[in-house]
Amino acid sequence: VADRPTARRADATRNRERILRSAREAFGEADLEVSMAEVARRSGVGSATLYRNFPSRRDLLEALYVDEVDEICAAAATVDGAGAGARFTAWLHRFFEFATSKRSIAIGLLEHSDRSNPVFRTSRDRVLAAGRPLLSAARERGEITEDLTLEQILDLLVAVAKIPGDPDHLRAMLRTVLAGLRHRAEDVPGDAD
Amino acid sequence: VADRPTARRADATRNRERILRSAREAFGEADLEVSMAEVARRSGVGSATLYRNFPSRRDLLEALYVDEVDEICAAAATVDGAGAGARFTAWLHRFFEFATSKRSIAIGLLEHSDRSNPVFRTSRDRVLAAGRPLLSAARERGEITEDLTLEQILDLLVAVAKIPGDPDHLRAMLRTVLAGLRHRAEDVPGDAD
């Protein structure tokens, strides 16, 4: 009798995770055109359970988004590379994969909802905090220039991620941006125009 | 008597140019929140004249856009720089200034209207045709890498131009992109993730 509440909690957690997994697949396949009813059907839970976990479609999208942010932050500690510059760059690749593969969810949510949403502000701060030590280490070794702040670097990656086109097309642009991060920018005569 | 039609045509041209000049100023100051009535008032023409020249607000926006494209294309022939790479880069700066300063008109129009609009397709082709000789010359001298096509380079610049932020903030990112164009991109270990 004593373990019933625990079992119930474990059940609830399983349901929540099952919903998130199915929702991630469904949104990934069908852009944002997925109804709550479809999410309930695919995850095999009743709609009461779905709505108890995620009172609105937006709550569900936010939870998916936060999950991805958790992964990006965790990757900063585990990412591999020969040297600080390579590790920072590898992490940027992970961030970029997130920004492109999750574009439907993250960008959709971003654009259809309030940008002042605390979920976004918090996520941004968390990602910046996770990436900052990698950037500092790469700079100390002179492997990444001082030309841009981490905020600017991530803004640049998000901008590239939003360009329409297939992943290879975008990845080539990402590589150019990364090459730019390794080489000091010059002032260009045309600048004053 | 013989020159009356000519005089009338000259008048019509003057009106058209006056409207375009006032509209450019008005849109530049007030984003896209400018009514046709306001354009008529500022250019000092009657609304009949305005609508005879530009039957809709969209026709007016398109004309403004095409004017800017003309300037960008013309700049490809006149742009200055010490060497082919510098000339190409100077032209990209011009293109970028266009993309940022005209963001309200060009991007507004782009986003509020059909992307299959022939005005955009034609403009894109014209800009590509204007820039291609500059890129080829810069590549022949080894001053710009072969990593990206001109289409990708311009897409990248437009993406940077759309990032929210003040011009200096954006120009720093542009310089990083341009530095990337001058240095061969490397494959990064994280790439396969």
Coordinates of C-alpha atoms in Angstrom, one line a residue:
Chain A
V1 CA 0.0 0.0 0.0
A2 CA 2.9 2.3 0.8
D3 CA 4.2 2.4 -2.7
R4 CA 1.0 3.2 -4.5
P5 CA 1.7 7.0 -4.7
T6 CA 5.2 6.2 -6.0
A7 CA 3.7 3.9 -8.6
R8 CA 1.2 6.5 -9.6
R9 CA 4.0 9.1 -10.0
A10 CA 6.0 6.7 -12.1
D11 CA 3.0 6.2 -14.2
A12 CA 2.5 9.9 -14.6
T13 CA 6.1 10.4 -15.6
R14 CA 5.8 7.6 -18.2
N15 CA 2.7 9.2 -19.7
R16 CA 4.3 12.6 -19.9
E17 CA 7.4 11.2 -21.6
R18 CA 5.3 9.1 -24.0
I19 CA 3.3 12.2 -25.0
L20 CA 6.5 14.2 -25.5
R21 CA 8.1 11.5 -27.6
S22 CA 5.0 11.1 -29.8
A23 CA 4.5 14.8 -30.1
R24 CA 8.1 15.3 -31.1
E25 CA 7.7 12.7 -33.9
A26 CA 4.4 14.1 -35.0
F27 CA 5.6 17.7 -35.1
G28 CA 8.8 16.7 -36.9
E29 CA 6.8 14.9 -39.6
A30 CA 4.1 17.4 -40.1
D31 CA 5.5 20.7 -39.3
L32 CA 3.2 22.4 -36.8
E33 CA 0.0 21.1 -38.3
V34 CA -0.7 18.6 -35.6
S35 CA -3.8 18.7 -33.4
M36 CA -3.9 17.8 -29.7
A37 CA -6.3 15.0 -30.7
E38 CA -3.6 13.6 -33.0
V39 CA -1.0 13.8 -30.3
A40 CA -3.3 11.9 -27.9
R41 CA -4.0 9.2 -30.5
R42 CA -0.3 8.7 -31.4
S43 CA 0.8 8.5 -27.8
G44 CA -2.0 6.2 -26.8
V45 CA -3.3 8.3 -23.9
G46 CA -6.7 9.6 -23.3
S47 CA -7.3 13.2 -24.0
A48 CA -8.0 13.8 -20.2
T49 CA -4.4 12.6 -19.5
L50 CA -3.0 14.7 -22.3
Y51 CA -4.7 17.9 -21.1
R52 CA -3.8 17.2 -17.5
N53 CA -0.1 17.1 -18.6
F54 CA -0.3 19.9 -21.1
P55 CA -3.3 22.2 -20.7
S56 CA -2.7 23.7 -24.1
R57 CA -0.9 23.0 -27.4
R58 CA 1.4 25.7 -26.5
D59 CA 2.4 24.1 -23.2
L60 CA 3.2 21.0 -25.1
L61 CA 5.4 22.9 -27.6
E62 CA 7.2 24.7 -24.8
A63 CA 8.0 21.4 -23.1
L64 CA 9.4 20.1 -26.3
Y65 CA 11.5 23.2 -26.7
V66 CA 12.8 23.0 -23.1
D67 CA 13.8 19.4 -23.7
E68 CA 15.9 20.4 -26.6
V69 CA 17.5 23.2 -24.7
D70 CA 18.5 20.8 -22.0
E71 CA 20.2 18.6 -24.6
I72 CA 22.2 21.6 -26.0
C73 CA 23.3 22.7 -22.6
A74 CA 24.3 19.1 -21.7
A75 CA 26.3 18.9 -25.0
A76 CA 28.5 21.7 -23.9
A77 CA 30.1 19.5 -21.2
T78 CA 30.4 16.4 -23.4
V79 CA 31.3 17.7 -26.8
D80 CA 34.5 16.4 -28.4
G81 CA 37.2 17.9 -30.4
A82 CA 41.0 18.2 -30.8
G83 CA 41.5 21.5 -29.0
A84 CA 39.3 24.3 -27.6
G85 CA 38.5 25.8 -31.0
A86 CA 37.3 22.4 -32.4
R87 CA 35.2 21.8 -29.2
F88 CA 33.5 25.2 -29.5
T89 CA 32.9 24.6 -33.2
A90 CA 31.5 21.1 -32.6
W91 CA 29.1 22.6 -30.0
L92 CA 28.0 25.2 -32.5
H93 CA 27.3 22.4 -35.0
R94 CA 25.1 20.7 -32.3
F95 CA 23.3 24.0 -31.7
F96 CA 22.9 24.4 -35.5
E97 CA 21.4 20.9 -35.8
F98 CA 19.0 21.9 -33.1
A99 CA 18.1 25.1 -34.8
T100 CA 17.5 23.4 -38.1
S101 CA 15.8 20.2 -37.1
K102 CA 13.7 21.8 -34.5
R103 CA 13.0 24.8 -36.7
S104 CA 9.4 23.8 -37.0
I105 CA 8.8 23.6 -33.3
A106 CA 11.1 26.3 -31.9
I107 CA 10.8 28.8 -34.7
G108 CA 7.1 28.1 -35.1
L109 CA 6.5 28.7 -31.5
L110 CA 8.8 31.7 -31.5
E111 CA 7.0 33.4 -34.3
H112 CA 3.4 32.6 -33.3
S113 CA 3.8 33.6 -29.8
D114 CA 5.1 36.3 -27.6
R115 CA 8.9 36.8 -27.8
S116 CA 8.9 38.1 -24.3
N117 CA 7.8 34.7 -23.1
P118 CA 9.9 33.8 -20.1
V119 CA 10.6 30.3 -21.5
F120 CA 12.6 31.8 -24.3
R121 CA 14.5 34.3 -22.2
T122 CA 15.5 31.6 -19.8
S123 CA 16.5 29.2 -22.5
R124 CA 18.6 31.8 -24.2
D125 CA 20.4 32.6 -21.0
R126 CA 20.9 28.9 -20.3
V127 CA 22.4 28.2 -23.7
L128 CA 24.6 31.3 -23.5
A129 CA 25.9 30.2 -20.0
A130 CA 26.6 26.7 -21.4
G131 CA 28.5 27.9 -24.4
R132 CA 30.5 30.7 -22.8
P133 CA 33.3 28.6 -21.2
L134 CA 33.8 26.9 -24.6
L135 CA 34.1 30.2 -26.4
S136 CA 36.5 31.6 -23.7
A137 CA 38.8 28.6 -23.9
A138 CA 38.9 28.8 -27.7
R139 CA 39.7 32.5 -27.6
E140 CA 42.5 32.0 -25.0
R141 CA 44.1 29.6 -27.5
G142 CA 43.6 32.2 -30.3
E143 CA 41.5 29.7 -32.2
I144 CA 38.4 31.9 -32.4
T145 CA 38.6 35.6 -32.9
E146 CA 37.2 38.3 -30.6
D147 CA 35.2 39.8 -33.4
L148 CA 31.8 38.6 -32.2
T149 CA 30.1 38.0 -28.9
L150 CA 28.5 34.6 -28.2
E151 CA 25.1 36.3 -28.6
Q152 CA 26.1 37.4 -32.0
I153 CA 27.5 34.1 -33.0
L154 CA 24.3 32.3 -32.0
D155 CA 22.1 34.9 -33.6
L156 CA 24.1 34.3 -36.8
L157 CA 23.6 30.6 -36.6
V158 CA 19.9 30.9 -36.0
A159 CA 19.7 33.3 -39.0
V160 CA 21.4 30.7 -41.2
A161 CA 19.2 28.0 -39.8
K162 CA 16.1 29.9 -41.0
I163 CA 17.3 30.2 -44.6
P164 CA 15.0 28.0 -46.8
G165 CA 16.9 25.1 -48.4
D166 CA 18.0 21.5 -47.8
P167 CA 20.4 20.7 -44.9
D168 CA 23.5 20.4 -47.2
H169 CA 22.9 23.8 -48.7
L170 CA 22.7 25.3 -45.2
R171 CA 25.6 23.4 -43.8
A172 CA 27.9 24.9 -46.4
M173 CA 26.9 28.3 -45.2
L174 CA 27.5 27.3 -41.6
R175 CA 31.0 26.2 -42.5
T176 CA 31.7 29.6 -44.1
V177 CA 30.5 31.3 -40.9
L178 CA 32.7 29.1 -38.8
A179 CA 35.7 29.8 -41.1
G180 CA 34.9 33.5 -40.5
L181 CA 35.0 33.0 -36.7
R182 CA 38.5 31.6 -37.0
H183 CA 39.9 34.5 -39.0
R184 CA 40.1 38.1 -38.0
A185 CA 37.6 40.3 -39.9
E186 CA 39.0 43.1 -41.9
D187 CA 37.5 46.6 -42.4
V188 CA 36.5 46.8 -45.9
P189 CA 36.8 50.0 -48.0
G190 CA 33.1 49.8 -48.9
D191 CA 32.2 49.9 -45.3
A192 CA 31.5 53.6 -45.1
D193 CA 29.1 53.6 -48.0
Chain B
V1 CA 1.3 72.4 -80.3
A2 CA 3.7 69.6 -81.4
D3 CA 5.5 69.4 -78.1
R4 CA 2.4 69.2 -75.9
P5 CA 2.4 65.4 -75.6
T6 CA 6.1 65.5 -74.8
A7 CA 5.5 68.1 -72.1
R8 CA 2.7 66.0 -70.8
R9 CA 4.9 63.0 -70.7
A10 CA 7.7 64.9 -68.9
D11 CA 5.1 66.0 -66.4
A12 CA 3.9 62.5 -65.8
T13 CA 7.5 61.3 -65.3
R14 CA 8.1 64.1 -62.8
N15 CA 5.0 63.1 -60.9
R16 CA 5.9 59.5 -60.8
E17 CA 9.4 60.3 -59.5
R18 CA 8.1 62.8 -57.0
I19 CA 5.7 60.1 -55.7
L20 CA 8.5 57.5 -55.5
R21 CA 10.8 59.9 -53.7
S22 CA 8.2 60.9 -51.1
A23 CA 7.1 57.3 -50.6
R24 CA 10.6 56.2 -50.1
E25 CA 11.1 58.8 -47.4
A26 CA 7.7 58.1 -45.8
F27 CA 8.2 54.3 -45.7
G28 CA 11.8 54.8 -44.4
E29 CA 10.6 56.9 -41.5
A30 CA 7.5 55.0 -40.6
D31 CA 8.1 51.4 -41.5
L32 CA 5.3 50.1 -43.6
E33 CA 2.6 52.1 -41.7
V34 CA 2.0 54.6 -44.4
S35 CA -1.3 55.1 -46.2
M36 CA -1.8 56.0 -49.8
A37 CA -3.4 59.2 -48.7
E38 CA -0.2 60.1 -46.7
V39 CA 1.9 59.4 -49.8
A40 CA -0.3 61.6 -51.9
R41 CA -0.1 64.4 -49.3
R42 CA 3.6 64.2 -48.9
S43 CA 4.3 64.1 -52.7
G44 CA 1.9 67.0 -53.3
V45 CA -0.1 65.2 -56.0
G46 CA -3.8 64.5 -56.0
S47 CA -5.0 61.1 -55.2
A48 CA -6.2 60.6 -58.8
T49 CA -2.6 61.1 -60.0
L50 CA -1.3 58.8 -57.3
Y51 CA -3.7 56.0 -58.3
R52 CA -3.1 56.5 -62.0
N53 CA 0.6 55.9 -61.4
F54 CA 0.2 53.2 -58.8
P55 CA -3.2 51.5 -58.7
S56 CA -2.4 49.9 -55.3
R57 CA -0.1 50.3 -52.4
R58 CA 1.6 47.1 -53.5
D59 CA 2.4 48.5 -57.0
L60 CA 4.0 51.4 -55.3
L61 CA 6.1 49.2 -53.0
E62 CA 7.1 47.1 -56.0
A63 CA 8.3 50.2 -57.9
L64 CA 10.4 51.2 -54.9
Y65 CA 11.9 47.8 -54.7
V66 CA 12.8 47.7 -58.4
D67 CA 14.4 51.1 -58.1
E68 CA 16.7 49.7 -55.4
V69 CA 17.5 46.7 -57.4
D70 CA 18.5 48.9 -60.3
E71 CA 21.0 50.7 -58.0
I72 CA 22.5 47.4 -56.8
C73 CA 22.9 46.2 -60.3
A74 CA 24.5 49.5 -61.4
A75 CA 26.9 49.4 -58.4
A76 CA 28.4 46.1 -59.7
A77 CA 29.9 48.1 -62.6
T78 CA 31.2 51.1 -60.6
V79 CA 32.2 49.6 -57.2
D80 CA 35.7 50.3 -56.1
G81 CA 38.4 48.3 -54.4
A82 CA 42.1 47.3 -54.5
G83 CA 41.7 44.0 -56.3
A84 CA 39.0 41.7 -57.4
G85 CA 38.3 40.3 -53.9
A86 CA 37.9 43.8 -52.5
R87 CA 35.6 44.8 -55.3
F88 CA 33.4 41.8 -54.8
T89 CA 33.3 42.5 -51.0
A90 CA 32.6 46.2 -51.5
W91 CA 29.6 45.2 -53.7
L92 CA 28.4 42.8 -51.0
H93 CA 28.5 45.7 -48.6
R94 CA 26.3 47.7 -50.9
F95 CA 24.0 44.8 -51.2
F96 CA 23.9 44.4 -47.5
E97 CA 23.2 48.1 -47.0
F98 CA 20.3 47.7 -49.3
A99 CA 19.0 44.6 -47.5
T100 CA 19.2 46.4 -44.1
S101 CA 18.1 49.9 -44.9
K102 CA 15.4 48.7 -47.2
R103 CA 14.4 45.9 -44.9
S104 CA 11.1 47.7 -44.2
I105 CA 10.1 47.9 -47.8
A106 CA 11.7 44.8 -49.3
I107 CA 11.2 42.4 -46.5
G108 CA 7.8 43.8 -45.7
L109 CA 6.7 43.3 -49.2
L110 CA 8.4 39.9 -49.4
E111 CA 6.6 38.6 -46.3
H112 CA 3.2 40.1 -46.9
S113 CA 2.9 39.0 -50.4
D114 CA 3.4 36.0 -52.7
R115 CA 7.0 34.9 -52.9
S116 CA 6.4 33.6 -56.4
N117 CA 5.7 37.2 -57.5
P118 CA 7.6 37.7 -60.8
V119 CA 9.1 41.0 -59.5
F120 CA 11.1 39.1 -57.0
R121 CA 12.2 36.3 -59.3
T122 CA 13.3 38.8 -61.9
S123 CA 15.1 41.0 -59.4
R124 CA 17.0 38.1 -57.9
D125 CA 18.1 37.0 -61.4
R126 CA 19.2 40.5 -62.2
V127 CA 21.2 40.9 -59.0
L128 CA 22.8 37.5 -59.5
A129 CA 23.8 38.4 -63.1
A130 CA 25.3 41.7 -61.9
G131 CA 27.3 40.1 -59.1
R132 CA 28.5 37.0 -60.9
P133 CA 31.4 38.6 -62.9
L134 CA 32.7 40.1 -59.7
L135 CA 32.7 36.8 -57.9
S136 CA 34.3 35.0 -60.8
A137 CA 37.1 37.6 -60.9
A138 CA 37.7 37.3 -57.2
R139 CA 37.8 33.5 -57.4
E140 CA 40.3 33.6 -60.2
R141 CA 42.6 35.6 -58.1
G142 CA 42.1 33.1 -55.2
E143 CA 40.7 35.9 -53.1
I144 CA 37.3 34.3 -52.5
T145 CA 36.9 30.6 -51.9
E146 CA 34.8 28.2 -54.0
D147 CA 32.8 27.1 -50.9
L148 CA 29.6 28.9 -51.6
T149 CA 27.7 29.8 -54.7
L150 CA 26.6 33.4 -55.3
E151 CA 23.1 32.4 -54.4
Q152 CA 24.2 31.1 -51.1
I153 CA 26.3 34.2 -50.4
L154 CA 23.4 36.5 -51.0
D155 CA 21.0 34.3 -49.0
L156 CA 23.5 34.5 -46.2
L157 CA 23.6 38.3 -46.4
V158 CA 19.9 38.6 -46.4
A159 CA 19.7 36.3 -43.4
V160 CA 22.1 38.5 -41.5
A161 CA 20.2 41.6 -42.6
K162 CA 17.1 40.2 -41.0
I163 CA 18.6 39.7 -37.6
P164 CA 17.1 42.2 -35.1
G165 CA 19.7 44.7 -33.9
D166 CA 21.3 48.0 -34.7
P167 CA 23.5 48.4 -37.8
D168 CA 26.8 48.1 -36.0
H169 CA 25.8 44.9 -34.4
L170 CA 24.8 43.5 -37.8
R171 CA 27.9 44.9 -39.6
A172 CA 30.2 42.9 -37.2
M173 CA 28.4 39.7 -38.3
L174 CA 28.7 40.7 -41.9
R175 CA 32.4 41.1 -41.5
T176 CA 32.7 37.7 -40.0
V177 CA 30.8 36.2 -43.0
L178 CA 33.1 38.1 -45.4
A179 CA 36.1 36.8 -43.5
G180 CA 34.6 33.3 -44.0
L181 CA 34.3 33.8 -47.7
R182 CA 38.1 34.5 -47.9
H183 CA 39.2 31.4 -46.0
R184 CA 38.5 27.8 -47.0
A185 CA 36.0 26.1 -44.8
E186 CA 37.1 23.0 -42.9
D187 CA 35.1 19.9 -42.3
V188 CA 34.5 19.9 -38.6
P189 CA 34.4 16.6 -36.6
G190 CA 31.0 17.4 -35.2
D191 CA 29.7 17.6 -38.7
A192 CA 28.3 14.1 -38.8
D193 CA 26.2 14.5 -35.6

